[in-house]
Coordinates of C-alpha atoms and ligand atoms in Angstrom, one line a residue:
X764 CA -109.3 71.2 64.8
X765 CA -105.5 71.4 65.1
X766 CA -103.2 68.6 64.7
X767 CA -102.3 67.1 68.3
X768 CA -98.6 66.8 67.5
X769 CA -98.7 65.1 70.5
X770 CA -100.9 61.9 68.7
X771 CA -100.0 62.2 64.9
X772 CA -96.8 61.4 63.1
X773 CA -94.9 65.0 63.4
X774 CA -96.9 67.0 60.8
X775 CA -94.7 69.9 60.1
X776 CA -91.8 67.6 59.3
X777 CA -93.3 65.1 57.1
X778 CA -95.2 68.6 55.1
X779 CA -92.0 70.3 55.1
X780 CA -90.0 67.9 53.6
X781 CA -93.0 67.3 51.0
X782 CA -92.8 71.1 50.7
X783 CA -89.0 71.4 50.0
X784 CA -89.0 68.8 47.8
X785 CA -92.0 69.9 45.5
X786 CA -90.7 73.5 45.7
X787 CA -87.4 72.3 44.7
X788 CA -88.5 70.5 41.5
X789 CA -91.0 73.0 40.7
X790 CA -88.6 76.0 40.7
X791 CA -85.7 73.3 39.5
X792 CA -87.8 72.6 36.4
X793 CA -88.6 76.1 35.4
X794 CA -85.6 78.4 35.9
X795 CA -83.5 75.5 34.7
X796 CA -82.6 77.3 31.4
X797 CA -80.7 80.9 31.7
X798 CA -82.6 82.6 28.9
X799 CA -86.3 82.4 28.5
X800 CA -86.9 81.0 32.0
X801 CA -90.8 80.2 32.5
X802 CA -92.6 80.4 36.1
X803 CA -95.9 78.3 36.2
X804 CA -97.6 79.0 39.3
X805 CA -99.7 76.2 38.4
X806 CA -99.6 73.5 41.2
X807 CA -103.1 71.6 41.5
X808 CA -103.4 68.1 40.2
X809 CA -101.1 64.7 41.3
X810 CA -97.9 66.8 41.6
X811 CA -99.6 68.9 44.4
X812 CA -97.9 69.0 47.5
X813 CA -100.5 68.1 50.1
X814 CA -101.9 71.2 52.0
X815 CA -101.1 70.9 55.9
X816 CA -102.0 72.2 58.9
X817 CA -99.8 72.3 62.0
X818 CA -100.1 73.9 65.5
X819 CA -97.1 76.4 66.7
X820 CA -98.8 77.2 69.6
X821 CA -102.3 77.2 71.6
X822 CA -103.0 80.8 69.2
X823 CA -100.9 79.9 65.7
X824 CA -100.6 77.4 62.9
X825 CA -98.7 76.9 60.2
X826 CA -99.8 76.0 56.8
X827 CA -98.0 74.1 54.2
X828 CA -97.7 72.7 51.1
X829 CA -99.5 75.9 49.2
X830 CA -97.6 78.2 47.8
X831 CA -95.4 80.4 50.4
X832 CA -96.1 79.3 53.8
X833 CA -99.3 80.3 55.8
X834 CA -99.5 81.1 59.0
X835 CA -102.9 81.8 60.9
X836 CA -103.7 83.4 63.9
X837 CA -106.9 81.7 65.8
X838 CA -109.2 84.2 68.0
X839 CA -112.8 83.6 69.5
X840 CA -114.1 85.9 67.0
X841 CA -112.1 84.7 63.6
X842 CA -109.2 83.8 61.8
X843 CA -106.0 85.6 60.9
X844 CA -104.3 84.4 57.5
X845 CA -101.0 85.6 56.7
X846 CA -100.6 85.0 53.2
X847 CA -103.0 83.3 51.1
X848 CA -101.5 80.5 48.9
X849 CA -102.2 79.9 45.1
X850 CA -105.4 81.2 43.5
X851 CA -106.1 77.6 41.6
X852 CA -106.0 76.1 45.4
X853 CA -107.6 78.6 47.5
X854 CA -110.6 76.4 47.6
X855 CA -108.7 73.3 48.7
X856 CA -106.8 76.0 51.5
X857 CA -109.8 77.5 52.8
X858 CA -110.9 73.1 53.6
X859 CA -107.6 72.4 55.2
X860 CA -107.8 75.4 57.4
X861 CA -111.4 74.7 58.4
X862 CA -110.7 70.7 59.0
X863 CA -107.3 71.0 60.1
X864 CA -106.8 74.2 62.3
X865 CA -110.2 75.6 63.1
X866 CA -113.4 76.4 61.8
X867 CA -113.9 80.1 62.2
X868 CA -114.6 82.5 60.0
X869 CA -111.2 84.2 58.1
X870 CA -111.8 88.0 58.9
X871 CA -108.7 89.4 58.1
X872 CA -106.0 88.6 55.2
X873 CA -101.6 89.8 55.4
X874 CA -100.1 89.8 52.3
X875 CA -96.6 89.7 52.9
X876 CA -95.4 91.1 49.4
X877 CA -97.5 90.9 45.8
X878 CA -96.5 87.4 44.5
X879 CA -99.1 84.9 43.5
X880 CA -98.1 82.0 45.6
X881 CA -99.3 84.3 48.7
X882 CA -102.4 86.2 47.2
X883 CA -104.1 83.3 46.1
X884 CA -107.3 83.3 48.2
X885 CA -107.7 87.2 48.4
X886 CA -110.3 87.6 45.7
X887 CA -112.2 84.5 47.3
X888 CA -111.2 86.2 50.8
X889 CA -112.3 89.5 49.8
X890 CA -115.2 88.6 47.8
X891 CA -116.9 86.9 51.7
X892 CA -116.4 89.7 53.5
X893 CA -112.5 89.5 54.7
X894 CA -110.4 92.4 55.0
X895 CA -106.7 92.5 53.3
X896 CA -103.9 94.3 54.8
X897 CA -100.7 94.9 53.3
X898 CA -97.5 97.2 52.1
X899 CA -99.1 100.1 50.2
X900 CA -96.8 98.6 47.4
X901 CA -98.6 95.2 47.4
X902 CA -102.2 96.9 46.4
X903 CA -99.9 99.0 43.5
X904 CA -98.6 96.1 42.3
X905 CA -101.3 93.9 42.4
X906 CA -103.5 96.6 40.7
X907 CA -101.8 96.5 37.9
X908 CA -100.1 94.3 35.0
X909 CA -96.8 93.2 35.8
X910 CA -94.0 91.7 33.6
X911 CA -91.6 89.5 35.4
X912 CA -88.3 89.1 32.5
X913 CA -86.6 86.8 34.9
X914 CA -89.2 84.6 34.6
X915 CA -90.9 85.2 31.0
X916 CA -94.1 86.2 32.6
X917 CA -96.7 88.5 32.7
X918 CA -98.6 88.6 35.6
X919 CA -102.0 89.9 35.2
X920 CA -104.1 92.4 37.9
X921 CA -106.0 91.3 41.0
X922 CA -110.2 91.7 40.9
X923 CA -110.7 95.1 43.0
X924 CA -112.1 92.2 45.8
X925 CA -108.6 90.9 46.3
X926 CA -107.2 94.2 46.7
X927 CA -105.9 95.3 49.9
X928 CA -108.5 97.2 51.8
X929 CA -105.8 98.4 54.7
X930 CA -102.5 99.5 53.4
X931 CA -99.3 100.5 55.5
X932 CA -95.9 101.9 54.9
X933 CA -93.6 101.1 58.0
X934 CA -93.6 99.3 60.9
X935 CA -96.6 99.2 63.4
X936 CA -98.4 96.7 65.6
X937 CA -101.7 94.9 65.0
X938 CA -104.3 93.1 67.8
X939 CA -106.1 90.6 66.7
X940 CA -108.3 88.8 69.7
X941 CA -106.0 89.0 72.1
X942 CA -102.7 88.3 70.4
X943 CA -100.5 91.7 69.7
X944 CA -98.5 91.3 66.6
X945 CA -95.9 93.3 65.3
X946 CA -95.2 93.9 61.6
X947 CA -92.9 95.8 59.6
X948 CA -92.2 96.5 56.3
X949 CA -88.6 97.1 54.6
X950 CA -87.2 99.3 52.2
X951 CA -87.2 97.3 48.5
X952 CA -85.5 93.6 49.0
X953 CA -87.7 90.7 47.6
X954 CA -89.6 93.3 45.9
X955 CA -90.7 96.9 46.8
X956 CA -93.5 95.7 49.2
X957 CA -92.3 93.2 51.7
X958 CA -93.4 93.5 55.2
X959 CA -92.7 90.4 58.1
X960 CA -94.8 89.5 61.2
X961 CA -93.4 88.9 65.0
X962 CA -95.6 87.1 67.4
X963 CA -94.3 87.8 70.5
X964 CA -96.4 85.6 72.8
X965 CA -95.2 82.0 71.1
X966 CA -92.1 83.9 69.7
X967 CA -92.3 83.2 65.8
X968 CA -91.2 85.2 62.9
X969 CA -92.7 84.8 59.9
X970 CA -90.7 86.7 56.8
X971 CA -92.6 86.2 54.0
X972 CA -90.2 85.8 51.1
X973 CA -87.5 87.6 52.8
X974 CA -85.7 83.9 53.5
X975 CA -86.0 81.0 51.3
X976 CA -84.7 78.6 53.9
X977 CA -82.1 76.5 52.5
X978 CA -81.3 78.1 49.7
X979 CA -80.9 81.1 47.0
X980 CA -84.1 83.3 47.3
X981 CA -86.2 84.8 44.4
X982 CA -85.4 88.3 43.9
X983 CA -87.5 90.0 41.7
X984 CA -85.6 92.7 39.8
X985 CA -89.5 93.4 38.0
X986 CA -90.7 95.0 41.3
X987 CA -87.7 96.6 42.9
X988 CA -86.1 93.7 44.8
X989 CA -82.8 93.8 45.0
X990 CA -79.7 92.0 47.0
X991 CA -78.6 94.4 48.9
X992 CA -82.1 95.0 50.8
X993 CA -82.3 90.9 51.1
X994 CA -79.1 91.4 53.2
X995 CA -80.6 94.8 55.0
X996 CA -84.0 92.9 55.5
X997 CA -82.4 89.8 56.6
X998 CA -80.6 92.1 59.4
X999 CA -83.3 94.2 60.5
X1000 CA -85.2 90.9 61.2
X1001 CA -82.1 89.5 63.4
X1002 CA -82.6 92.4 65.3
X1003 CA -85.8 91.5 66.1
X1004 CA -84.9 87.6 67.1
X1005 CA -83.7 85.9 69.8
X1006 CA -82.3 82.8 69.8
X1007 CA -85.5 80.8 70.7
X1008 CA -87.5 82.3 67.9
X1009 CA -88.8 79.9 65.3
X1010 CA -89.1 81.2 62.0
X1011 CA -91.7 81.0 59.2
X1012 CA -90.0 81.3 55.5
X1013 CA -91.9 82.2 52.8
X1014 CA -90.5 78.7 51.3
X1015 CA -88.7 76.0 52.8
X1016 CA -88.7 74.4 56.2
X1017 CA -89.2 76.1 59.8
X1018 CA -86.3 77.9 60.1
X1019 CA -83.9 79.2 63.5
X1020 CA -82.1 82.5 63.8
X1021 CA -78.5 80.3 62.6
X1022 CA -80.2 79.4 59.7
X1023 CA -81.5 83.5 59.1
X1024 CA -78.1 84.6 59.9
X1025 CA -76.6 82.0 57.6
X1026 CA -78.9 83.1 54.8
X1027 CA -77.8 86.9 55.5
X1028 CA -74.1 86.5 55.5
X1029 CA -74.5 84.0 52.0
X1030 CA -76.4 87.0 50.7
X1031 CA -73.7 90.0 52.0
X1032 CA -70.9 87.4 50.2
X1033 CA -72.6 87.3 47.2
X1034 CA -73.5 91.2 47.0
X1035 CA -70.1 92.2 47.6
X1036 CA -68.6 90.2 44.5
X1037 CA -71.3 91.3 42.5
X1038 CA -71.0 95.2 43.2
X1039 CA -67.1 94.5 42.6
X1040 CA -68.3 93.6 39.0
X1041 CA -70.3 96.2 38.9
X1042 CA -67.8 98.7 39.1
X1043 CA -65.8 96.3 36.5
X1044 CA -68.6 97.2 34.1
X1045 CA -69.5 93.6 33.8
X1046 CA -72.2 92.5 31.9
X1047 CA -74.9 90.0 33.1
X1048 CA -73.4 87.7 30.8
X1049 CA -70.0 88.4 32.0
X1050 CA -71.0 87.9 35.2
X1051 CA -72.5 84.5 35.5
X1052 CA -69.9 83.0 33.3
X1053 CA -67.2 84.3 36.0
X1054 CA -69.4 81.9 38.4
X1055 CA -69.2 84.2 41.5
X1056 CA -71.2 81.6 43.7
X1057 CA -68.9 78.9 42.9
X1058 CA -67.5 78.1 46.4
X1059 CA -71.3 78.4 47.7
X1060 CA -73.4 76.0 45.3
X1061 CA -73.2 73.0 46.9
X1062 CA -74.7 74.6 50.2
X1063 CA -76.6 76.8 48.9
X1064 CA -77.3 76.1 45.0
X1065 CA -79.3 72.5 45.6
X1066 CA -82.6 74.5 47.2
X1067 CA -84.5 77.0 44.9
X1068 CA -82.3 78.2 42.6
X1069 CA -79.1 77.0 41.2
X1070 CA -76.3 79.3 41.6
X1071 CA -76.1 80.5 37.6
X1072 CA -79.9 81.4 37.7
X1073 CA -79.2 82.8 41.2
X1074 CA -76.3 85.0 40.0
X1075 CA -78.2 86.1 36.9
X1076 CA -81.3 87.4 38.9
X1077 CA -79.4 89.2 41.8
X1078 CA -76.7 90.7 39.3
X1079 CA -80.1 92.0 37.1
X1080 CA -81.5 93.5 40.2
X1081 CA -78.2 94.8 41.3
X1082 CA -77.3 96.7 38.2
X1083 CA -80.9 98.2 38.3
X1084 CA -81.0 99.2 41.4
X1085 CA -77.9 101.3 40.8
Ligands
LIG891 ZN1 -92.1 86.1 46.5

């Protein structure tokens, strides 16, 4: 069953702000220190946030409170899950989405890009039966060892089960029941596999970890991401937006197309001082002690990321893209 927002305290607020807030501490606590910066995934126990589910619309639900956000598209003959949470809670995810949004069978799997905050479930997925579809990119990276710097962490390969089973390079358009959903992916950004989702019937984006709402994104320089495709990405998807739209992050709160173009032109400020000390020959070093996000921290630096971890990732990333 879905949440009657119309009888229950509002659900998507009250999981949200539980959401920001554990996200916040969580990323707070572990990229704290600028060298030697250690990711735990690891988010069962007391300090897990509480995994909710919320309706969007009479088709769509949101999931929160595990990992990226989940969104899941409900058809008479099964369940659509866009992103699959954390592996040590897929069994807690796979409950809330049977007691809280409905009780049909999860056929099909989206991975939005590789990370393990939104691949979770897909060996449990894949191991019952459910198909995977994703960015070619997602099965290459998920195939294989990966070894995040930024973070201090290797990352180790998916069982062939939690593979993708359907892979795609581009944009395209999926039907599932009777809901027609466009996806797309974009050239490397968050990392070298990101796709998003447009639902056109209730008119929700969801970007996967193309927008942390509220504050710095991720970018993983390990995979290919890189700012300058954050700021392409973020403008492909405003393309694709109107100003009704309600938009799924991959972390933080529902977001609206302000709050996507307010991300983008953060992002384009940021790049723009960053390639200027690029072509200065700056080091990494160099860079963050010249405090380019200064003038942007309080806004932006109290989410995710501070603005010195912030400025050492994107400069990484920019100076291998090059
Ligand atoms: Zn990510």
């Amino acid at each position: 069953m879905l949440n009657d927002p119309d009888r229950r305290p509002p659900p998507i607020i009250g999981s949200m702000l539980t959401l920001a807030s554990h996200r916040r501490d969580f990323l707070r606590a572990l990229l704290a220190a600028p060298a030697g910066l250690t990711l735990s995934f690891t988010a069962s126990g007391q300090n897990a946030a509480p995994i909710k589910g919320s309706k969007l619309s009479a088709n769509l639900a949101l999931v929160t409170g595990d990992g990226g956000n989940i969104a899941i598209v409900i058809s008479k003959d099964g369940l659509l899950m866009v992103d699959s949470g954390l592996a040590e809670r897929s069994g807690d995810l796979l409950s809330a989405v049977n007691e809280q949004v409905d009780a049909h069978r999860i056929t099909l799997v989206f991975n939005t890009h590789w990370h393990l905050d939104h691949v979770g479930a897909n060996e449990l997925l894949g191991r019952a039966g459910s198909k995977i579809m994703a960015h070619e990119n997602v099965k290459k990276r998920l195939s294989q060892k990966i070894v995040m710097e930024a973070l201090n962490r290797t990352v180790e390969p998916l069982k062939p089960e939690g593979l993708p089973t359907r892979t795609f390079n581009g944009a395209g358009q999926l039907n599932f029941g009777t809901q027609k959903i466009q996806y797309a992916s974009v050239p490397p950004a968050h990392t070298d596999g990101d796709a998003w989702l447009f639902f056109p019937g209730p008119n929700v984006l969801h970007t996967g970890d193309l927008l942390f709402n509220g504050g710095y994104p991720f970018i993983d320089d390990s995979t290919g991401g890189w700012i300058g495709g954050m700021v392409a990405a973020a403008d492909a998807m405003l393309l694709t937006v109107d100003a009704r739209t309600r938009i799924i992050p991959g972390h933080g709160p529902l977001a609206t197309p302000d709050d996507l173009r307010a991300s983008r032109d953060m992002l384009a400020t940021v790049h723009e001082r960053l390639a200027a000390m690029a072509r200065q020959g700056k080091t990494v070093d160099e860079a963050v002690a010249a405090a380019p996000t200064k003038d942007l921290d309080a806004k932006w630096g109290a989410g995710f990321l501070k603005g010195e971890n912030f400025t050492r990732i994107a400069y990484t990333g920019l100076l291998r893209h090059k």
